[in-house]
Short mmCIF file of C-alpha atoms and ligand atoms in Angstrom, two decimals:
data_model
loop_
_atom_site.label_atom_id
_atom_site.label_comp_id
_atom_site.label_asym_id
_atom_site.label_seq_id
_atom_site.Cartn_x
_atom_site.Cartn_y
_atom_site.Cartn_z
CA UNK A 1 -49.84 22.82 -86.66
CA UNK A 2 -46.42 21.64 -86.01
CA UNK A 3 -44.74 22.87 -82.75
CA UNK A 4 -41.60 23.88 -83.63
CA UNK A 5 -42.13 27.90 -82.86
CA UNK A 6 -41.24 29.15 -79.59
CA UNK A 7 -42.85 30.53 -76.08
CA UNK A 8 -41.12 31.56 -73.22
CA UNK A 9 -43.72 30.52 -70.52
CA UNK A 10 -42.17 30.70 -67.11
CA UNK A 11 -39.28 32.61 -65.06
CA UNK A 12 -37.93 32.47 -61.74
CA UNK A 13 -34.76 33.93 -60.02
CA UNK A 14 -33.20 33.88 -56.84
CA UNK A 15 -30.61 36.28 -55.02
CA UNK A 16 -28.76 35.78 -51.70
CA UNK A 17 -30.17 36.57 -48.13
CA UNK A 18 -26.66 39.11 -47.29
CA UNK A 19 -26.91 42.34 -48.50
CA UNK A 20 -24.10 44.91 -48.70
CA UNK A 21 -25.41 48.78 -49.36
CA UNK A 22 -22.80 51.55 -50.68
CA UNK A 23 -22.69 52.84 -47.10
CA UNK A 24 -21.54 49.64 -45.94
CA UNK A 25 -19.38 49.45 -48.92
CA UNK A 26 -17.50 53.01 -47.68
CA UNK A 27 -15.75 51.08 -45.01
CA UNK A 28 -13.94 49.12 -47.02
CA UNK A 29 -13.34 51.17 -49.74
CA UNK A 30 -12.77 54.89 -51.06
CA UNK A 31 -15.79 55.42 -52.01
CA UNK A 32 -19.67 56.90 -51.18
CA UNK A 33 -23.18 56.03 -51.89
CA UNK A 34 -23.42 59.99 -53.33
CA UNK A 35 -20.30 58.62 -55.83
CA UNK A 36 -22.05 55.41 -57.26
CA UNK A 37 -25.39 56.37 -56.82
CA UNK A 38 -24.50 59.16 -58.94
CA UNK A 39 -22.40 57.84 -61.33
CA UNK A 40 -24.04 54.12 -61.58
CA UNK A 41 -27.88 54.10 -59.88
CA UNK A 42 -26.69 50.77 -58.13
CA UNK A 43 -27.57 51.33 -54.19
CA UNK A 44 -27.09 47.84 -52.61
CA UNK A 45 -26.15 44.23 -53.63
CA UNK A 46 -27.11 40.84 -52.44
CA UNK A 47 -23.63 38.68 -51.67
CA UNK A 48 -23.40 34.70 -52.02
CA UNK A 49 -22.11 33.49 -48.43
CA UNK A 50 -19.05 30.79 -48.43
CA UNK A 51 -21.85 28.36 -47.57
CA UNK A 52 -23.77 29.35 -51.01
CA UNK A 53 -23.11 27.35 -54.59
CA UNK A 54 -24.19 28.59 -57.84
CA UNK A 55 -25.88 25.55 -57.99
CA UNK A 56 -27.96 26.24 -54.85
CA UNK A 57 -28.81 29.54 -56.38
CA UNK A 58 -29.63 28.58 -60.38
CA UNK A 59 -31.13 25.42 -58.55
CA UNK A 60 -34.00 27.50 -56.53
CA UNK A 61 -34.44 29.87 -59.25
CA UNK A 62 -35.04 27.09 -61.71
CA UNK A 63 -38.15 25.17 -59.16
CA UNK A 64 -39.59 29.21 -59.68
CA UNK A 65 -39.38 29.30 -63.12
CA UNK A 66 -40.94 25.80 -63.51
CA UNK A 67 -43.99 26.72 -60.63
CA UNK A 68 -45.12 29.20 -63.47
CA UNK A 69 -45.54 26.67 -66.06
CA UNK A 70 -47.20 23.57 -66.93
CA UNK A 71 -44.68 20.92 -66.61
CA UNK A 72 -41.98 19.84 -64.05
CA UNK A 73 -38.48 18.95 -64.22
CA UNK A 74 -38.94 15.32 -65.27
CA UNK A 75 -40.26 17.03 -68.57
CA UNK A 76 -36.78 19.01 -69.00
CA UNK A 77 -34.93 18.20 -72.04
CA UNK A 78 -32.06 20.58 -71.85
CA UNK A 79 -30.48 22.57 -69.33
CA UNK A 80 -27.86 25.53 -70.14
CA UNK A 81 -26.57 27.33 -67.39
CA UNK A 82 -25.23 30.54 -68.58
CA UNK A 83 -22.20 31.58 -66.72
CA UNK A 84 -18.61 32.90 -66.09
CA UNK A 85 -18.32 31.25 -62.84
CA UNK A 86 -19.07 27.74 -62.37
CA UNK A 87 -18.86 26.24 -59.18
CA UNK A 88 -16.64 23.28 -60.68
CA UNK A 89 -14.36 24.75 -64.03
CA UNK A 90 -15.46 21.47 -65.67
CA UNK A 91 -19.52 22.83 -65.61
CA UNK A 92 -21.97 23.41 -62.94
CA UNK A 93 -25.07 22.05 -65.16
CA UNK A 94 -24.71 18.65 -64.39
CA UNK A 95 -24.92 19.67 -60.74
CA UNK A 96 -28.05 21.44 -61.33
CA UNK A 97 -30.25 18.76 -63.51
CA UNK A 98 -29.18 16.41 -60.39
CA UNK A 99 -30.30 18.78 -57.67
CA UNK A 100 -33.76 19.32 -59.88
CA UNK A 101 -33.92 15.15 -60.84
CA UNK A 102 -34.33 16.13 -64.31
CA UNK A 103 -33.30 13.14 -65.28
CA UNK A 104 -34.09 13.11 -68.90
CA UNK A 105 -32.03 16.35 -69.29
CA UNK A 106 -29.06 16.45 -70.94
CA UNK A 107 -27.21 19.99 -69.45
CA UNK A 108 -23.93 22.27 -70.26
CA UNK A 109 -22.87 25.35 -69.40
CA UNK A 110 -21.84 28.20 -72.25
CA UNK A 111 -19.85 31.16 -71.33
CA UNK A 112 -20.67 34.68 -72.93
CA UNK A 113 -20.05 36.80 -69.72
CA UNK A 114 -23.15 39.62 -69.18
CA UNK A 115 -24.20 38.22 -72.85
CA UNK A 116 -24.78 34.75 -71.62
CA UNK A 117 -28.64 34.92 -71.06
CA UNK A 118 -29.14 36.34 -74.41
CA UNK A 119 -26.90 34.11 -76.05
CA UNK A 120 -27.91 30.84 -73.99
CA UNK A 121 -31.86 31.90 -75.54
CA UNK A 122 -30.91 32.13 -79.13
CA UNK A 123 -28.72 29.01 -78.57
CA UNK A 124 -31.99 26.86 -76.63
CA UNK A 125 -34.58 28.77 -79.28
CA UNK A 126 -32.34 26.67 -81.98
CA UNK A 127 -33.12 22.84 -80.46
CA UNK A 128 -36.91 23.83 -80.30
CA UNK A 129 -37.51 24.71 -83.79
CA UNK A 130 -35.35 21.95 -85.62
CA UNK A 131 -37.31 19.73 -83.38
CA UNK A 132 -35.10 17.89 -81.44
CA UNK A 133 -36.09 19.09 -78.19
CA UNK A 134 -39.95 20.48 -76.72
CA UNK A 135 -38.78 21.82 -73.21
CA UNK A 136 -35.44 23.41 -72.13
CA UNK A 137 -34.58 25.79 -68.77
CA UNK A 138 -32.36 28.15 -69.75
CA UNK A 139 -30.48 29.58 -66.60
CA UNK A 140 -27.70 32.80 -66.41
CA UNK A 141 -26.34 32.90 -62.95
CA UNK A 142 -23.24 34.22 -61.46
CA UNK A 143 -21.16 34.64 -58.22
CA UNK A 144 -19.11 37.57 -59.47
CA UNK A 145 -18.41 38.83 -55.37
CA UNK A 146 -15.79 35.65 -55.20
CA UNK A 147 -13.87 37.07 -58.23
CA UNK A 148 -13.70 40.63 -57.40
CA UNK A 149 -10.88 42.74 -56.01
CA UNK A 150 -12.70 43.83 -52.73
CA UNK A 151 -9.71 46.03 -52.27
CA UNK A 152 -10.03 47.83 -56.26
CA UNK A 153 -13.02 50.63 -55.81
CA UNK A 154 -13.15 51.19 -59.68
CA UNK A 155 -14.87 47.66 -59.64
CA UNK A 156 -16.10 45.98 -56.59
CA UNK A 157 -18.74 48.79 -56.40
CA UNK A 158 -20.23 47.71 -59.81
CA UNK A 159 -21.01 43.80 -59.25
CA UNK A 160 -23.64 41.68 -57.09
CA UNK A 161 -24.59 37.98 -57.34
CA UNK A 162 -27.93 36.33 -58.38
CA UNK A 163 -29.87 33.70 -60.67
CA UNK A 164 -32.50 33.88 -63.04
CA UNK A 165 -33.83 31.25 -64.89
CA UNK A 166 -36.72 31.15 -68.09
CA UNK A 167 -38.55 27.78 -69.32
CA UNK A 168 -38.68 27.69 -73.62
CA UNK A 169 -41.15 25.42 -74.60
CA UNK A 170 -42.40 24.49 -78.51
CA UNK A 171 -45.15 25.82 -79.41
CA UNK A 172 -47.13 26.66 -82.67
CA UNK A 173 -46.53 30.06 -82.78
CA UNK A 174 -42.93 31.54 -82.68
CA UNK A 175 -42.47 34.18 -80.09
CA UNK A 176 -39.24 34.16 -80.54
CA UNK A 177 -39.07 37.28 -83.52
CA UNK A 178 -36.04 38.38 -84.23
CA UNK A 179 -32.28 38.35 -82.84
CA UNK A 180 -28.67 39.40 -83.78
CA UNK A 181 -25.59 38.05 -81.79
CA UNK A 182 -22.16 39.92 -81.95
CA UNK A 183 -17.83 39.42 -80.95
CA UNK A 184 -15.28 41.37 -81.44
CA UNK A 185 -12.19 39.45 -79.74
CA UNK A 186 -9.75 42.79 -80.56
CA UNK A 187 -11.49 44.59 -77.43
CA UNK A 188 -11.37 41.62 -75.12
CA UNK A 189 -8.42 43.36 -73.45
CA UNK A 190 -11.58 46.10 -71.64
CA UNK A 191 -12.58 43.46 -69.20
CA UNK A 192 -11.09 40.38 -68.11
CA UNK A 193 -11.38 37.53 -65.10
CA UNK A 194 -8.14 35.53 -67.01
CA UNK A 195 -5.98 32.70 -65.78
CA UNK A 196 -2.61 33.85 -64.62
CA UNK A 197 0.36 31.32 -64.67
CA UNK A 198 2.32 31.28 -61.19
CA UNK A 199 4.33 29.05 -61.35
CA UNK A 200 6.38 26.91 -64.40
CA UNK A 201 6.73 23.33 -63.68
CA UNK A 202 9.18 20.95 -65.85
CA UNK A 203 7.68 17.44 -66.14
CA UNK A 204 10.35 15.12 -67.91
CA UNK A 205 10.96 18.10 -70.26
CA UNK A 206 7.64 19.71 -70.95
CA UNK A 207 7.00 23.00 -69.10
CA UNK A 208 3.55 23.15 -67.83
CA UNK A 209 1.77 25.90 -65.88
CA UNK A 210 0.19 25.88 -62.36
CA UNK A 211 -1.80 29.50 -61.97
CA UNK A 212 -5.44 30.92 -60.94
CA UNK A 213 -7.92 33.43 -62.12
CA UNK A 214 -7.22 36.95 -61.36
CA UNK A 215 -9.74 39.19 -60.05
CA UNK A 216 -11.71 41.03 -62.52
CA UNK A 217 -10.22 44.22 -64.25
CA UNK A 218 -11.75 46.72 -66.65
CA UNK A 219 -11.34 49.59 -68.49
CA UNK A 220 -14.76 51.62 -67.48
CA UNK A 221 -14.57 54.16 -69.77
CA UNK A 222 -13.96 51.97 -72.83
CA UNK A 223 -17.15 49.14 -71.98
CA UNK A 224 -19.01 52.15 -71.39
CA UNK A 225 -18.43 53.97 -74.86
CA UNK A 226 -19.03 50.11 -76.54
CA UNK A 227 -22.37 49.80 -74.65
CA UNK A 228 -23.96 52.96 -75.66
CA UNK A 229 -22.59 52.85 -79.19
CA UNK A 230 -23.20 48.83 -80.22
CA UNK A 231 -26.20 48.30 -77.87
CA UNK A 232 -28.41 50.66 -79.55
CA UNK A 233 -27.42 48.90 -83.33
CA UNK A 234 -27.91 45.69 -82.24
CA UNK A 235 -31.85 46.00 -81.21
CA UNK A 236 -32.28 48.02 -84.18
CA UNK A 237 -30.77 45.03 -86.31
CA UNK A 238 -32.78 42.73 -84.54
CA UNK A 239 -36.32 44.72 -84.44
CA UNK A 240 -35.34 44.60 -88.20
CA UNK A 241 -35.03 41.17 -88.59
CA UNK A 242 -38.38 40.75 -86.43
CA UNK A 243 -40.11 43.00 -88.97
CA UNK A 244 -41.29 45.11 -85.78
CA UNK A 245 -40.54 49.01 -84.90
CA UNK A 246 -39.49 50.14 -81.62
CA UNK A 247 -42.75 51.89 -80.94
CA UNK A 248 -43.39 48.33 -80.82
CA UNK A 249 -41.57 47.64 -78.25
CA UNK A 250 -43.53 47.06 -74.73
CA UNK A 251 -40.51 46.44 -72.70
CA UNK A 252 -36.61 47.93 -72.87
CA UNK A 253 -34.48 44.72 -70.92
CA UNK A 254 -31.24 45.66 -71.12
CA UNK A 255 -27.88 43.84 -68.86
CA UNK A 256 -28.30 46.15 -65.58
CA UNK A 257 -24.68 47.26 -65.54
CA UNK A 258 -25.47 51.02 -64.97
CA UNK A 259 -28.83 52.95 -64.99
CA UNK A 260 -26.48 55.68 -67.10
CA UNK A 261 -26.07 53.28 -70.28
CA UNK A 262 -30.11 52.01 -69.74
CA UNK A 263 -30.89 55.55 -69.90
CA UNK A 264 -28.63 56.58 -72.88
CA UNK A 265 -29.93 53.89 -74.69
CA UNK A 266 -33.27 54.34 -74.45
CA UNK A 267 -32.58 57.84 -75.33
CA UNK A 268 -30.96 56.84 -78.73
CA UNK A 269 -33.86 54.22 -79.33
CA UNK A 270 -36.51 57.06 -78.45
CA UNK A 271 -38.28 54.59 -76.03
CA UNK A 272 -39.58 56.64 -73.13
CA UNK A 273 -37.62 55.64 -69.50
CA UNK A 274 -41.39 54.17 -68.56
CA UNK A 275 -40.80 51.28 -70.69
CA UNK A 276 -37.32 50.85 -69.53
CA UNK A 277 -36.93 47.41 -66.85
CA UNK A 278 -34.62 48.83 -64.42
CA UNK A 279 -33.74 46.90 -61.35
CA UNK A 280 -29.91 47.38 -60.73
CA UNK A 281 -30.61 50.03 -57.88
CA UNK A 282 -31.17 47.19 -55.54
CA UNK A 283 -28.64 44.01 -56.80
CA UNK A 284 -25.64 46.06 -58.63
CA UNK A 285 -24.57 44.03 -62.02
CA UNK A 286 -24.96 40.02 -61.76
CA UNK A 287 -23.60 39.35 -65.03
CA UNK A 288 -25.42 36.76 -66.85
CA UNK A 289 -28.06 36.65 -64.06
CA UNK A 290 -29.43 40.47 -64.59
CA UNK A 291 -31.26 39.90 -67.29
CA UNK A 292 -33.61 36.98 -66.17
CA UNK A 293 -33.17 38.39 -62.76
CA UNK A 294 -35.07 41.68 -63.73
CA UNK A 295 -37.38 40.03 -66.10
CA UNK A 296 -38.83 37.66 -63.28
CA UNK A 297 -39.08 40.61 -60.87
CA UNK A 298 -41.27 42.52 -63.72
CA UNK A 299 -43.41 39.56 -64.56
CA UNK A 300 -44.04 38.84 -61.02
CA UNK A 301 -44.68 42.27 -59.88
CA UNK A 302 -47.52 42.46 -63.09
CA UNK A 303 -45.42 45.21 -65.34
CA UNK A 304 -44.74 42.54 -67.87
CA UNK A 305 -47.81 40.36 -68.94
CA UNK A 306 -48.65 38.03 -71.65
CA UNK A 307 -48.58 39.31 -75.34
CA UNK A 308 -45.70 42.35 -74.15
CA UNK A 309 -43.38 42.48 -76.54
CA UNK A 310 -39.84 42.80 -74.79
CA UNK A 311 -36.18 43.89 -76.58
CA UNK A 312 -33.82 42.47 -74.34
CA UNK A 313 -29.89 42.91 -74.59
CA UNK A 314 -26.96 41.83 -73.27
CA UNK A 315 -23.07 43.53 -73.72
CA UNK A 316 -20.07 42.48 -71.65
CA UNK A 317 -16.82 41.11 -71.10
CA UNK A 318 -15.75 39.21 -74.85
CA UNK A 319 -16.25 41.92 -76.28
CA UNK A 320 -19.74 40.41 -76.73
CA UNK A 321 -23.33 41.74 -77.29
CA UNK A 322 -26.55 40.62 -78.44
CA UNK A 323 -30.43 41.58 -78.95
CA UNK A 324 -33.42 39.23 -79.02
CA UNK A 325 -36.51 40.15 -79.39
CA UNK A 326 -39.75 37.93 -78.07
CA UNK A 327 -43.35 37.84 -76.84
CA UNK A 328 -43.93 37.03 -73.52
CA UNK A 329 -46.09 34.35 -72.86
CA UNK A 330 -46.77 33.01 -69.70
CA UNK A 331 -49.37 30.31 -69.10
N1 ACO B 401 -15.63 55.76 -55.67
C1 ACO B 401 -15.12 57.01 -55.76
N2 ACO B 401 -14.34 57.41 -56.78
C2 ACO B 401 -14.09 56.51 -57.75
C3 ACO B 401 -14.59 55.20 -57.72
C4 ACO B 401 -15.38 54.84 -56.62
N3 ACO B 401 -15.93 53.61 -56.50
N4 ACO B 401 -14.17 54.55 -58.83
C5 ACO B 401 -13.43 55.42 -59.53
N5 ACO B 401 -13.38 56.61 -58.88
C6 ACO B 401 -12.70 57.83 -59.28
C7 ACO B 401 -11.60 57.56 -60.27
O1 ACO B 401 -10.40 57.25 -59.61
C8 ACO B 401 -11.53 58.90 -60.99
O2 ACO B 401 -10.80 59.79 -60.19
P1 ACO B 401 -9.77 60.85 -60.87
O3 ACO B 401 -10.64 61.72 -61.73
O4 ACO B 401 -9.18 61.54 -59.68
O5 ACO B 401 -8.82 60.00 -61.67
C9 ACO B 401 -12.98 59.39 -60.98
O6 ACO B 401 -13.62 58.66 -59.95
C10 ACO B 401 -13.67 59.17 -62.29
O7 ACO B 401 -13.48 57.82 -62.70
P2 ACO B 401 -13.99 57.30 -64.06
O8 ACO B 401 -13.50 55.91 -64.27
O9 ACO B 401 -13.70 58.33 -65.10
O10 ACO B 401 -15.57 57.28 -63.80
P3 ACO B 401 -16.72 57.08 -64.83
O11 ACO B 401 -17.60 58.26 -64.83
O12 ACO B 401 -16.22 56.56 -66.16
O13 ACO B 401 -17.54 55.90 -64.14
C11 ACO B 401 -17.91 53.53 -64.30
C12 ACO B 401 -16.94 54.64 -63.93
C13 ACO B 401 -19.12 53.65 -63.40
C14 ACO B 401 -17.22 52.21 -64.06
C15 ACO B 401 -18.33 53.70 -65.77
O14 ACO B 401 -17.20 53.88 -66.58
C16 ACO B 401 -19.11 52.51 -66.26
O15 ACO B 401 -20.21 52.22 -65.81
N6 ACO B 401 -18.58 51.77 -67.25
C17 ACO B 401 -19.24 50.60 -67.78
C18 ACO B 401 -18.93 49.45 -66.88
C19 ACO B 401 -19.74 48.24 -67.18
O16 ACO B 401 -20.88 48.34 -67.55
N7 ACO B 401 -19.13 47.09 -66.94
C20 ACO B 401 -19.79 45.87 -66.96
C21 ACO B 401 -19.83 45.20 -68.28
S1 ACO B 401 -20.61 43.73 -68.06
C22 ACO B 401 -19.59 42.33 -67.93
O17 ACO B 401 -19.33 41.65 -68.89
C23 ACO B 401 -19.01 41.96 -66.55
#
């Protein structure tokens, strides 16, 4: 049997020690726990420290992932890191196979905002069946607390920072069953982090820009309507593809950006909330990190275990959105 099918066999995360609840969050802001409790299920975030990188943080959630599995980092072949904010613009990766001494890897980052994870697996699943590549850590992390207005309450309630991290390994069965990625550029106006220029500067002629990133804006309502209308089509599309139904489906893993669109999706797929992974009450939306970061706390806590069969999905900033559907399959 040729190994060129697909297992996801370990997973790690990690989350800074500082922790900021929605009480806490009142006295800096307009705002209550009764008002984003209610209206988002997110009680409490974990907050990166000056002193923490995103490399510190995808770094220690990597050595987890690997402790579940069979092989160590000198058996790495690639390393994604997932993200929409690098320590260094030019890629964090790098930073990370040096920290891990994975010497033999060869690592990037790839940006697809809360999509990333979901995006960064069909992306690694790709180098393990044509073969080129046996053993890949795929890691979404984010720092989303250094780009936030702290001052804007319509978003620095929503967002937390974390890492998760999943090893991919060839195998001779596929577990990888089914997936469907999506973009629509024309809505990328809902939810932004974009460079701003601030000042022009004329060198010998040519003007040239000198700017920053601007803190994140969004329009609420508008993600909100995408997420419960295109989340919903894209697992069906990919259950379809994996020839599976949703009473299939062991495990709902959806990006924790609010326990409202978890639990209007799972209404519209008919999956009952006990199958739904929910762990955004404690950590608030980490972007690419949510999904890895709630999968590790499920395998680790014994809800997920081998053979589950998990729909996971990812929607966000792009517009993008994704479903994959796989086996779990720890060693
Ligand atoms: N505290 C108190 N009041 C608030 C707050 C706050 N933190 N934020 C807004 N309000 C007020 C508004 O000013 C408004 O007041 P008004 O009626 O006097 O104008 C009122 O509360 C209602 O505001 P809405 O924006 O209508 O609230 P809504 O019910 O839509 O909830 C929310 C807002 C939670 C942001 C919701 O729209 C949502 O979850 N959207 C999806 C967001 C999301 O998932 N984003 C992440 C995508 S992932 C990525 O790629 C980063």
């Amino acid at each position: 049997m040729t190994n060129i099918g697909v297992s996801i066999t370990g997973s790690g995360s990690a989350i800074p020690k500082v922790s900021l609840d929605n009480q806490q969050l009142s006295q800096i802001v307009d705002t209550s726990d009764e008002w984003i409790g209610s209206r988002t299920g997110i009680r409490k975030r974990q907050l990166a420290n000056p002193t923490e990188s995103l490399c510190s943080l995808a770094t220690q959630a990597s050595l987890a992932a690997l402790g579940q599995t069979n092989i160590t980092a000198k058996d790495i072949d690639l390393i994604i890191l997932a993200t929409s904010t690098p320590d260094d613009l030019f890629g964090t990766a790098s930073q990370i196979q040096s920290e891990l001494d994975a010497k033999q890897a060869v690592a990037f980052d790839m940006t697809a905002a809360c999509s990333g994870f979901v995006f960064g697996l069909v992306t690694a699943a790709q180098f393990i069946r044509n073969g080129v590549y046996q053993n890949i850590l795929l890691i979404g992390a984010d720092i989303l607390s250094r780009w936030v207005d702290w001052e804007d309450r319509t978003t620095c309630v929503l967002f937390g920072d974390g890492a998760g991290a999943v090893i991919l390994q060839a195998s001779g069965r596929d577990r990888l069953l089914g997936f469907e990625l999506r973009s629509d550029g024309s809505q990328n106006n809902c939810l932004n982090l974009s460079y701003q220029p601030q000042e022009k500067k004329i060198i010998d002629g040519v003007a040239v820009s000198k700017g920053t990133y601007q803190p994140i804006t969004m329009n609420g309502k508008e993600v909100y309507r995408f997420a419960v209308q295109k989340v919903p089509e894209v697992i069906e599309k990919a259950l379809f593809r994996a020839n599976i139904s949703v009473e299939e489906i062991d495990w709902l893993l959806l990006h924790q950006a609010n326990q409202r669109i978890l639990d209007a999706v799972a209404s519209r797929l008919n999956i009952p909330s006990e199958k739904v992974i929910s762990n955004l009450r404690n950590y608030g939306n980490t972007s690419a990190a949510s999904i890895p970061l709630a999968l590790d706390e499920a395998v680790r806590q014994g809800q997920v275990s081998s053979g589950d069969i998990i729909a996971a999905s990812g929607f966000g900033a792009g517009l993008t959105w994704g479903a994959v559907i796989f086996e779990w399959s720890s060693i």
